[in-house]
CSV table of C-alpha atoms and ligand atoms in Angstrom, one decimal:
chain,number,residue,atom,x,y,z
A,57,UNK,CA,-0.2,-0.3,0.1
A,58,UNK,CA,1.2,3.5,-0.9
A,59,UNK,CA,2.5,5.4,2.2
A,60,UNK,CA,1.0,9.3,2.1
A,61,UNK,CA,3.0,10.7,5.3
A,62,UNK,CA,3.1,14.1,4.3
A,63,UNK,CA,-0.2,14.2,2.9
A,64,UNK,CA,-1.6,12.8,5.8
A,65,UNK,CA,0.6,15.7,7.7
A,66,UNK,CA,-0.7,18.5,5.9
A,67,UNK,CA,-3.6,17.8,4.6
A,68,UNK,CA,-5.9,15.3,6.7
A,69,UNK,CA,-9.3,16.2,5.2
A,70,UNK,CA,-7.7,15.2,1.9
A,71,UNK,CA,-5.6,12.4,3.0
A,72,UNK,CA,-8.9,10.7,4.6
A,73,UNK,CA,-10.9,10.9,1.3
A,74,UNK,CA,-7.5,9.0,-0.3
A,75,UNK,CA,-7.5,6.3,2.1
A,76,UNK,CA,-11.5,5.9,1.9
A,77,UNK,CA,-11.3,5.3,-2.5
A,78,UNK,CA,-7.9,3.1,-1.5
A,79,UNK,CA,-10.5,1.0,0.6
A,80,UNK,CA,-13.6,1.4,-1.9
A,81,UNK,CA,-11.4,0.0,-5.0
A,82,UNK,CA,-10.1,-3.0,-2.9
A,83,UNK,CA,-12.9,-4.4,-1.0
A,84,UNK,CA,-15.2,-3.3,-4.2
A,85,UNK,CA,-15.9,-4.8,-7.7
A,86,UNK,CA,-15.3,-2.3,-10.2
A,87,UNK,CA,-17.8,-3.2,-13.4
A,88,UNK,CA,-17.7,0.3,-14.9
A,89,UNK,CA,-16.2,-0.5,-18.6
A,90,UNK,CA,-14.2,2.5,-18.9
A,91,UNK,CA,-12.3,2.0,-16.0
A,92,UNK,CA,-9.3,0.3,-14.5
A,93,UNK,CA,-6.6,-0.1,-12.2
A,94,UNK,CA,-2.9,1.3,-13.3
A,95,UNK,CA,0.3,-0.2,-12.4
A,96,UNK,CA,2.5,0.7,-9.8
A,97,UNK,CA,5.2,2.0,-12.2
A,98,UNK,CA,2.9,4.3,-13.9
A,99,UNK,CA,1.2,5.6,-10.9
A,100,UNK,CA,4.9,6.2,-9.4
A,101,UNK,CA,5.2,8.5,-13.2
A,102,UNK,CA,2.0,10.4,-12.4
A,103,UNK,CA,3.1,11.3,-9.0
A,104,UNK,CA,6.5,12.7,-10.0
A,105,UNK,CA,8.4,16.3,-10.3
A,106,UNK,CA,7.6,15.9,-14.4
A,107,UNK,CA,4.6,18.2,-12.9
A,108,UNK,CA,6.8,20.9,-12.5
A,109,UNK,CA,8.1,21.5,-16.0
A,110,UNK,CA,6.5,23.4,-18.8
A,111,UNK,CA,6.8,22.6,-22.2
A,112,UNK,CA,4.5,24.3,-24.5
A,113,UNK,CA,5.5,22.8,-28.6
A,114,UNK,CA,6.3,19.4,-29.6
A,115,UNK,CA,10.0,17.8,-28.9
A,116,UNK,CA,13.0,19.6,-30.6
A,117,UNK,CA,10.4,22.6,-30.6
A,118,UNK,CA,9.7,24.0,-27.6
A,119,UNK,CA,8.9,27.4,-26.7
A,120,UNK,CA,11.2,26.9,-23.1
A,121,UNK,CA,14.1,25.4,-22.4
A,122,UNK,CA,15.8,22.7,-20.0
A,123,UNK,CA,13.4,20.3,-22.1
A,124,UNK,CA,16.2,17.7,-23.2
A,125,UNK,CA,14.4,15.3,-20.5
A,126,UNK,CA,10.8,16.0,-21.6
A,127,UNK,CA,11.9,15.7,-25.3
A,128,UNK,CA,13.0,12.1,-24.3
A,129,UNK,CA,9.8,11.3,-22.9
A,130,UNK,CA,7.4,12.7,-24.8
A,131,UNK,CA,9.4,11.0,-28.3
A,132,UNK,CA,9.0,7.5,-26.1
A,133,UNK,CA,5.4,8.2,-25.9
A,134,UNK,CA,5.1,8.8,-29.4
A,135,UNK,CA,7.3,6.3,-30.4
A,136,UNK,CA,6.0,3.5,-28.5
A,137,UNK,CA,2.1,4.6,-29.6
A,138,UNK,CA,2.9,4.4,-33.0
A,139,UNK,CA,4.5,1.0,-32.9
A,140,UNK,CA,1.2,-0.1,-30.8
A,141,UNK,CA,-0.9,0.9,-32.9
A,142,UNK,CA,0.9,0.7,-36.5
A,143,UNK,CA,0.7,4.2,-37.5
A,144,UNK,CA,2.8,7.2,-38.6
A,145,UNK,CA,2.2,9.6,-36.3
A,146,UNK,CA,0.8,10.4,-32.4
A,147,UNK,CA,-0.1,13.6,-31.0
A,148,UNK,CA,0.1,12.6,-27.0
A,149,UNK,CA,-1.0,16.0,-25.7
A,150,UNK,CA,-4.6,16.1,-25.5
A,151,UNK,CA,-5.4,16.0,-21.8
A,152,UNK,CA,-8.6,13.7,-21.8
A,153,UNK,CA,-10.2,12.1,-24.4
A,154,UNK,CA,-13.0,14.9,-25.1
A,155,UNK,CA,-10.4,17.8,-25.8
A,156,UNK,CA,-8.7,15.0,-28.0
A,157,UNK,CA,-12.0,15.0,-30.0
A,158,UNK,CA,-12.8,18.5,-30.2
A,159,UNK,CA,-8.9,18.9,-31.2
A,160,UNK,CA,-9.7,16.6,-33.8
A,161,UNK,CA,-12.4,18.4,-35.3
A,162,UNK,CA,-10.9,21.7,-35.3
A,163,UNK,CA,-8.0,19.8,-37.3
A,164,UNK,CA,-10.3,18.7,-39.6
A,165,UNK,CA,-13.3,20.6,-39.8
A,166,UNK,CA,-14.4,23.9,-40.7
A,167,UNK,CA,-17.6,25.6,-39.3
A,168,UNK,CA,-20.7,24.3,-40.3
A,169,UNK,CA,-19.3,21.1,-41.7
A,170,UNK,CA,-21.0,18.2,-41.3
A,171,UNK,CA,-20.4,14.8,-38.7
A,172,UNK,CA,-21.8,11.4,-39.4
A,173,UNK,CA,-21.5,9.6,-36.0
A,174,UNK,CA,-23.7,6.4,-34.1
A,175,UNK,CA,-27.0,7.8,-32.8
A,176,UNK,CA,-26.1,8.7,-28.9
A,177,UNK,CA,-28.8,6.0,-27.6
A,178,UNK,CA,-27.2,3.6,-29.4
A,179,UNK,CA,-23.9,3.6,-27.7
A,180,UNK,CA,-22.6,6.8,-29.7
A,181,UNK,CA,-20.8,9.4,-26.9
A,182,UNK,CA,-21.3,12.9,-25.9
A,183,UNK,CA,-18.6,14.2,-28.0
A,184,UNK,CA,-20.0,12.4,-31.0
A,185,UNK,CA,-22.6,15.6,-31.3
A,186,UNK,CA,-25.1,15.3,-28.1
A,187,UNK,CA,-26.5,18.8,-28.4
A,188,UNK,CA,-25.6,19.5,-24.9
A,189,UNK,CA,-21.9,20.2,-26.1
A,190,UNK,CA,-20.9,23.5,-27.6
A,191,UNK,CA,-19.5,21.4,-30.7
A,192,UNK,CA,-23.2,21.5,-31.8
A,193,UNK,CA,-22.7,25.0,-32.0
A,194,UNK,CA,-19.8,25.1,-34.5
A,195,UNK,CA,-20.4,21.6,-36.3
A,196,UNK,CA,-23.7,19.8,-37.6
A,197,UNK,CA,-23.8,16.4,-36.4
A,198,UNK,CA,-25.9,13.7,-38.3
A,199,UNK,CA,-26.6,9.9,-37.5
A,200,UNK,CA,-26.8,6.2,-38.1
A,201,UNK,CA,-27.8,3.5,-36.0
A,202,UNK,CA,-28.1,-0.2,-35.1
A,203,UNK,CA,-29.7,-1.8,-38.6
A,204,UNK,CA,-31.1,-4.7,-35.7
A,205,UNK,CA,-30.5,-4.5,-32.0
A,206,UNK,CA,-30.9,-8.1,-31.9
A,207,UNK,CA,-27.5,-8.6,-33.3
A,208,UNK,CA,-26.4,-5.3,-32.6
A,209,UNK,CA,-25.2,-4.8,-36.6
A,210,UNK,CA,-24.7,-1.7,-37.7
A,211,UNK,CA,-27.2,-0.1,-40.7
A,212,UNK,CA,-24.6,0.4,-43.3
A,213,UNK,CA,-27.2,1.0,-45.9
A,214,UNK,CA,-28.6,3.8,-43.9
A,215,UNK,CA,-25.0,4.9,-42.8
A,216,UNK,CA,-24.4,5.2,-47.2
A,217,UNK,CA,-27.9,7.1,-47.6
A,218,UNK,CA,-27.3,9.7,-44.5
A,219,UNK,CA,-23.8,10.2,-46.4
A,220,UNK,CA,-24.4,10.4,-49.7
A,221,UNK,CA,-27.3,12.9,-49.1
A,222,UNK,CA,-25.7,14.7,-46.4
A,223,UNK,CA,-21.9,14.8,-47.5
A,224,UNK,CA,-20.1,14.5,-43.8
A,225,UNK,CA,-16.3,15.7,-43.8
A,226,UNK,CA,-16.3,12.8,-40.7
A,227,UNK,CA,-17.6,9.3,-40.8
A,228,UNK,CA,-17.1,8.5,-37.1
A,229,UNK,CA,-16.9,4.7,-35.6
A,230,UNK,CA,-16.4,4.8,-32.0
A,231,UNK,CA,-19.2,4.5,-29.1
A,232,UNK,CA,-19.3,4.6,-25.3
A,233,UNK,CA,-22.3,1.7,-25.0
A,234,UNK,CA,-21.4,-0.6,-28.1
A,235,UNK,CA,-20.7,-4.2,-27.1
A,236,UNK,CA,-20.4,-5.4,-30.9
A,237,UNK,CA,-17.1,-5.3,-33.5
A,238,UNK,CA,-17.5,-3.0,-36.3
A,239,UNK,CA,-16.7,-3.2,-40.2
A,240,UNK,CA,-14.3,-0.8,-40.9
A,241,UNK,CA,-13.6,-1.7,-44.1
A,242,UNK,CA,-17.2,-0.7,-45.1
A,243,UNK,CA,-17.3,2.6,-43.4
A,244,UNK,CA,-13.9,2.9,-45.2
A,245,UNK,CA,-15.9,2.4,-48.6
A,246,UNK,CA,-18.7,5.1,-47.7
A,247,UNK,CA,-16.4,7.2,-46.7
A,248,UNK,CA,-14.9,7.2,-50.0
A,249,UNK,CA,-17.2,7.1,-52.1
A,250,UNK,CA,-18.1,10.7,-50.4
A,251,UNK,CA,-14.5,12.1,-49.9
A,252,UNK,CA,-15.1,12.0,-45.9
A,253,UNK,CA,-12.2,11.4,-43.0
A,254,UNK,CA,-12.4,8.0,-41.7
A,255,UNK,CA,-12.5,8.7,-38.0
A,256,UNK,CA,-12.6,5.9,-35.2
A,257,UNK,CA,-13.1,6.9,-31.6
A,258,UNK,CA,-11.6,3.8,-29.8
A,259,UNK,CA,-11.4,5.0,-26.2
A,260,UNK,CA,-13.2,1.8,-24.7
A,261,UNK,CA,-11.7,-1.1,-27.0
A,262,UNK,CA,-8.0,0.6,-27.5
A,263,UNK,CA,-6.4,-2.2,-24.9
A,264,UNK,CA,-8.3,-4.4,-26.8
A,265,UNK,CA,-6.9,-3.3,-30.2
A,266,UNK,CA,-3.5,-2.8,-28.6
A,267,UNK,CA,-3.7,-6.7,-27.6
A,268,UNK,CA,-3.9,-7.6,-31.0
A,269,UNK,CA,-7.8,-8.8,-29.9
A,270,UNK,CA,-10.0,-6.5,-31.5
A,271,UNK,CA,-9.7,-5.2,-35.5
A,272,UNK,CA,-7.3,-2.2,-35.4
A,273,UNK,CA,-9.0,0.8,-38.2
A,274,UNK,CA,-5.6,1.3,-39.4
A,275,UNK,CA,-6.0,-1.8,-41.0
A,276,UNK,CA,-8.5,-1.2,-42.7
A,277,UNK,CA,-7.8,2.5,-44.1
A,278,UNK,CA,-9.0,4.7,-41.1
A,279,UNK,CA,-7.8,8.0,-41.3
A,280,UNK,CA,-7.3,8.9,-37.6
A,281,UNK,CA,-7.5,7.1,-34.3
A,282,UNK,CA,-8.5,9.2,-31.1
A,283,UNK,CA,-8.5,7.8,-27.9
A,284,UNK,CA,-8.6,8.0,-24.1
A,285,UNK,CA,-5.4,6.4,-22.1
A,286,UNK,CA,-6.9,5.1,-18.9
A,287,UNK,CA,-9.8,2.6,-19.6
A,288,UNK,CA,-8.4,-0.6,-21.5
A,289,UNK,CA,-5.5,0.6,-22.2
A,290,UNK,CA,-4.6,1.2,-18.7
A,291,UNK,CA,-2.5,3.8,-18.9
A,292,UNK,CA,-3.2,7.3,-16.9
A,293,UNK,CA,-6.2,9.3,-17.5
A,294,UNK,CA,-5.5,11.3,-20.6
A,295,UNK,CA,-6.5,11.1,-24.4
A,296,UNK,CA,-4.3,10.8,-27.8
A,297,UNK,CA,-4.8,11.4,-31.4
A,298,UNK,CA,-3.0,8.9,-34.1
A,299,UNK,CA,-2.6,9.5,-37.6
A,300,UNK,CA,-2.4,6.8,-39.8
A,301,UNK,CA,-0.2,9.4,-42.6
A,302,UNK,CA,2.1,11.7,-41.5
A,303,UNK,CA,1.1,14.8,-43.3
A,304,UNK,CA,-2.7,14.6,-40.8
A,305,UNK,CA,-0.6,14.1,-37.6
A,306,UNK,CA,1.1,17.8,-38.6
A,307,UNK,CA,-2.7,19.2,-39.0
A,308,UNK,CA,-3.2,17.8,-35.6
A,309,UNK,CA,-0.9,18.8,-33.8
A,310,UNK,CA,-1.3,22.4,-34.8
A,311,UNK,CA,-4.7,22.4,-33.3
A,312,UNK,CA,-3.9,20.5,-30.4
A,313,UNK,CA,-1.2,23.0,-29.5
A,314,UNK,CA,-1.7,25.9,-30.4
A,315,UNK,CA,-4.8,25.8,-31.5
A,316,UNK,CA,-6.8,24.0,-28.5
A,317,UNK,CA,-4.6,23.8,-25.4
A,318,UNK,CA,-1.7,25.2,-23.9
A,319,UNK,CA,1.0,23.4,-21.7
A,320,UNK,CA,1.3,19.3,-21.9
A,321,UNK,CA,0.8,17.7,-18.8
A,322,UNK,CA,4.3,16.2,-18.7
A,323,UNK,CA,3.6,13.8,-16.2
A,324,UNK,CA,1.1,12.0,-17.6
A,325,UNK,CA,2.4,11.8,-21.2
A,326,UNK,CA,5.5,10.0,-19.5
A,327,UNK,CA,3.0,7.5,-17.5
A,328,UNK,CA,1.4,7.3,-21.0
A,329,UNK,CA,4.8,6.1,-22.3
A,330,UNK,CA,5.3,3.7,-19.5
A,331,UNK,CA,1.7,2.3,-20.1
A,332,UNK,CA,2.6,1.8,-23.9
A,333,UNK,CA,5.5,0.0,-22.7
A,334,UNK,CA,3.8,-2.0,-20.8
A,335,UNK,CA,1.3,-2.8,-23.4
A,336,UNK,CA,4.0,-3.7,-25.6
A,337,UNK,CA,4.7,-6.9,-23.4
A,338,UNK,CA,3.3,-10.2,-24.3
A,339,UNK,CA,1.3,-10.5,-21.1
A,340,UNK,CA,-0.6,-7.2,-22.5
A,341,UNK,CA,-2.2,-9.5,-25.0
A,342,UNK,CA,-2.8,-12.2,-22.7
A,343,UNK,CA,-4.7,-9.9,-20.6
A,344,UNK,CA,-6.4,-8.2,-23.8
A,345,UNK,CA,-7.6,-11.8,-24.8
A,346,UNK,CA,-8.9,-12.5,-21.2
A,347,UNK,CA,-11.2,-9.5,-21.2
A,348,UNK,CA,-13.0,-10.8,-23.7
A,349,UNK,CA,-13.2,-14.4,-22.9
A,350,UNK,CA,-14.5,-12.9,-19.4
A,351,UNK,CA,-16.6,-10.7,-20.5
A,352,UNK,CA,-18.4,-13.2,-23.3
A,353,UNK,CA,-18.7,-16.1,-20.0
A,354,UNK,CA,-20.3,-13.3,-17.8
A,355,UNK,CA,-22.6,-12.6,-20.6
A,356,UNK,CA,-23.6,-16.0,-21.5
A,357,UNK,CA,-24.1,-16.1,-17.8
A,358,UNK,CA,-26.6,-13.8,-17.7
A,359,UNK,CA,-27.9,-14.8,-20.5
A,360,UNK,CA,-28.8,-18.0,-19.3
A,361,UNK,CA,-30.6,-16.7,-16.5
A,362,UNK,CA,-33.1,-15.5,-18.4
A,363,UNK,CA,-31.8,-11.0,-18.6
A,364,UNK,CA,-32.3,-9.4,-21.6
A,365,UNK,CA,-28.8,-8.4,-22.5
A,366,UNK,CA,-28.7,-5.7,-26.0
A,367,UNK,CA,-27.8,-7.3,-29.3
A,368,UNK,CA,-27.6,-10.7,-27.2
A,369,UNK,CA,-24.1,-10.9,-26.3
A,370,UNK,CA,-21.0,-9.5,-26.8
A,371,UNK,CA,-17.7,-8.9,-28.9
A,372,UNK,CA,-16.1,-6.7,-26.9
A,373,UNK,CA,-15.5,-6.2,-23.0
A,374,UNK,CA,-19.1,-4.7,-22.4
A,375,UNK,CA,-22.5,-5.6,-21.9
A,376,UNK,CA,-25.6,-3.7,-22.0
A,377,UNK,CA,-28.5,-5.4,-19.8
A,378,UNK,CA,-32.0,-3.6,-19.8
A,379,UNK,CA,-33.3,-3.9,-16.8
A,380,UNK,CA,-37.1,-3.4,-17.6
A,381,UNK,CA,-37.8,-6.4,-19.5
A,382,UNK,CA,-34.9,-8.7,-17.3
A,383,UNK,CA,-35.6,-7.6,-13.7
A,384,UNK,CA,-39.0,-5.1,-14.0
A,385,UNK,CA,-36.3,-2.4,-12.6
A,386,UNK,CA,-34.9,0.5,-14.1
A,387,UNK,CA,-31.1,1.0,-14.4
A,388,UNK,CA,-31.2,3.9,-11.6
A,389,UNK,CA,-32.3,1.0,-9.3
A,390,UNK,CA,-30.2,-1.5,-10.7
A,391,UNK,CA,-27.1,0.9,-10.1
A,392,UNK,CA,-28.1,1.6,-6.5
A,393,UNK,CA,-29.0,-2.2,-5.5
A,394,UNK,CA,-25.6,-3.2,-6.9
A,395,UNK,CA,-23.5,-0.4,-5.3
A,396,UNK,CA,-25.2,-1.9,-1.8
A,397,UNK,CA,-23.7,-5.1,-2.3
A,398,UNK,CA,-20.2,-3.3,-3.1
A,399,UNK,CA,-20.8,-3.8,-6.8
A,400,UNK,CA,-20.0,-0.4,-8.8
A,401,UNK,CA,-21.5,-0.2,-12.8
A,402,UNK,CA,-23.5,2.1,-14.3
A,403,UNK,CA,-26.9,2.9,-15.5
A,404,UNK,CA,-27.4,3.4,-18.9
A,405,UNK,CA,-29.7,4.1,-21.9
A,406,UNK,CA,-30.3,1.5,-24.1
A,407,UNK,CA,-31.3,2.0,-28.1
A,408,UNK,CA,-34.3,4.4,-28.6
A,409,UNK,CA,-35.0,4.6,-25.0
A,410,UNK,CA,-38.1,6.3,-24.0
A,411,UNK,CA,-36.3,6.9,-20.3
A,412,UNK,CA,-34.1,9.7,-19.6
A,413,UNK,CA,-30.4,9.7,-18.9
A,414,UNK,CA,-30.5,10.2,-15.3
A,415,UNK,CA,-33.0,6.9,-14.8
A,416,UNK,CA,-32.9,4.7,-17.8
A,417,UNK,CA,-33.6,1.5,-18.6
A,418,UNK,CA,-30.2,0.0,-18.4
A,419,UNK,CA,-27.0,-0.6,-17.1
A,420,UNK,CA,-23.6,-0.9,-18.6
A,421,UNK,CA,-20.9,-3.0,-17.7
A,422,UNK,CA,-17.8,-4.9,-18.2
A,423,UNK,CA,-14.6,-6.4,-17.2
A,424,UNK,CA,-11.3,-4.7,-18.2
A,425,UNK,CA,-11.0,-3.9,-13.9
A,426,UNK,CA,-11.6,-7.4,-12.6
A,427,UNK,CA,-9.7,-9.2,-15.7
A,428,UNK,CA,-6.8,-6.7,-14.3
A,429,UNK,CA,-7.1,-8.1,-10.6
A,430,UNK,CA,-6.9,-11.5,-12.6
A,431,UNK,CA,-10.2,-12.6,-12.6
A,432,UNK,CA,-11.0,-15.3,-15.0
A,433,UNK,CA,-14.1,-17.2,-15.9
A,434,UNK,CA,-15.2,-19.1,-12.7
A,435,UNK,CA,-15.0,-16.0,-10.9
A,436,UNK,CA,-17.5,-14.1,-13.7
A,437,UNK,CA,-19.4,-17.1,-12.5
A,438,UNK,CA,-19.3,-15.8,-9.0
A,439,UNK,CA,-19.7,-12.2,-9.7
A,440,UNK,CA,-23.0,-12.9,-11.7
A,441,UNK,CA,-24.4,-15.0,-9.0
A,442,UNK,CA,-23.7,-12.4,-6.6
A,443,UNK,CA,-25.9,-10.0,-8.8
A,444,UNK,CA,-28.3,-12.2,-9.5
A,445,UNK,CA,-28.8,-13.3,-6.2
A,446,UNK,CA,-29.2,-9.1,-5.1
A,447,UNK,CA,-31.8,-9.0,-7.5
A,448,UNK,CA,-34.0,-11.8,-5.8
A,449,UNK,CA,-32.9,-10.5,-2.7
A,450,UNK,CA,-33.7,-6.6,-3.3
A,451,UNK,CA,-35.7,-5.2,-0.5
A,452,UNK,CA,-34.3,-7.8,2.5
A,453,UNK,CA,-31.7,-5.4,3.7
A,454,UNK,CA,-30.0,-7.9,5.9
A,455,UNK,CA,-29.8,-10.3,2.9
A,456,UNK,CA,-28.4,-7.4,1.0
A,457,UNK,CA,-25.7,-6.8,4.0
A,458,UNK,CA,-24.6,-10.3,4.4
A,459,UNK,CA,-24.3,-10.3,0.1
A,460,UNK,CA,-22.2,-7.5,0.5
A,461,UNK,CA,-20.1,-9.1,3.2
A,462,UNK,CA,-19.7,-11.9,1.0
A,463,UNK,CA,-18.4,-9.9,-1.7
A,464,UNK,CA,-15.6,-8.0,0.3
A,465,UNK,CA,-14.5,-11.1,1.5
A,466,UNK,CA,-13.9,-12.4,-2.2
A,467,UNK,CA,-12.1,-8.8,-3.4
A,468,UNK,CA,-9.6,-9.2,-0.7
A,469,UNK,CA,-8.2,-12.3,-2.7
A,470,UNK,CA,-7.9,-10.4,-5.6
A,471,UNK,CA,-5.2,-7.6,-5.2
A,472,UNK,CA,-5.2,-4.1,-6.8
A,473,UNK,CA,-2.1,-3.4,-8.5
A,474,UNK,CA,-0.3,-0.3,-6.9
A,475,UNK,CA,-2.3,-0.5,-3.5
B,682,DSN,N1,-16.9,8.6,-19.2
B,682,DSN,C1,-16.7,7.6,-20.4
B,682,DSN,C2,-17.5,6.2,-20.0
B,682,DSN,O1,-17.5,6.0,-19.1
B,682,DSN,O2,-18.0,5.4,-21.5
B,682,DSN,C3,-16.6,7.9,-21.5
B,682,DSN,O3,-16.7,9.4,-21.7
């Protein structure tokens, strides 16, 4: 367990919150599919003196002096990212996934241009054009959906029709709640017909692409990949933009800095480099494969119990479950119930949901974090049992309490790295 003596002496309030969160992470099951546990090396790097340096610009072209070590750090991050994802250019400076996407739009588009992306209730993301975001005041977002929510296949015919009609400058593949693999080649063919760039926001599945167990959109000719670095890729919280070709990468660089951001967060860039180094190791391939095995196994166990999974299964790390059809409860109620037994997941809209985002019909959960803790198929069965038991015993306070005790005992057998 890390020692926080200086923090404890200087700021007991923050220290207590930190220790509380550490206990919560160790004693609980993390099923939010976008969360994970970083390694000790990544954690050390994040809390380092690299925080103290300003490094506006890029390696070899900085605005301030004293950059010999910063250039080394950022160059390594870039080199490892481009090797890992097989592309010519990486910008590792975006502070997070949302700024990466916004900087990318400004790199490729003029105000008023159109982006064709996934309908948000079918698994798209806020930064793909939700009306509450400012980017919708600048760019025009149009949508495609799944053709059949029983299989999850995307509606490539509708995508083509909308593309021919709306002439988007970007066709966007990328999802925060979509459990199926994508046919990137079909999307690329549609984009070529209308002269659009192809962009994949692979934030959720970056780890599986790095591990070679899900398809790399660059292999089908995609132009750009945006991603976060902290989900299945298991790095520090941050973003990244990858370009298949150098020329596009140069536009991206200008857009990220000085177009959109100021000084890069160098300790995070160093921690990204460390995480990319970890992802290049053979163990990471095994990890990525196990994430999917675990997810498929858990999905099958839920379906065997009669629960309704959207698309009737999963190809990746994620499951989306219709709580109304499965258990006659809302996603909000299910999220709270599982919280009570120490299992964390998130309420989520299901396709064409008639309920509101804060009280939707579904829940979303997945396996990257529990796989990092070394859990495999037998543990997936145990976790499914815990969850189904909670459903059965809902309302019975003492049964829920003893279930929570069982979950804690179970969790403590699987150490959290770095904690
Ligand atoms: N909040 C992330 C997720 O959970 O999918 C995406 O921004």
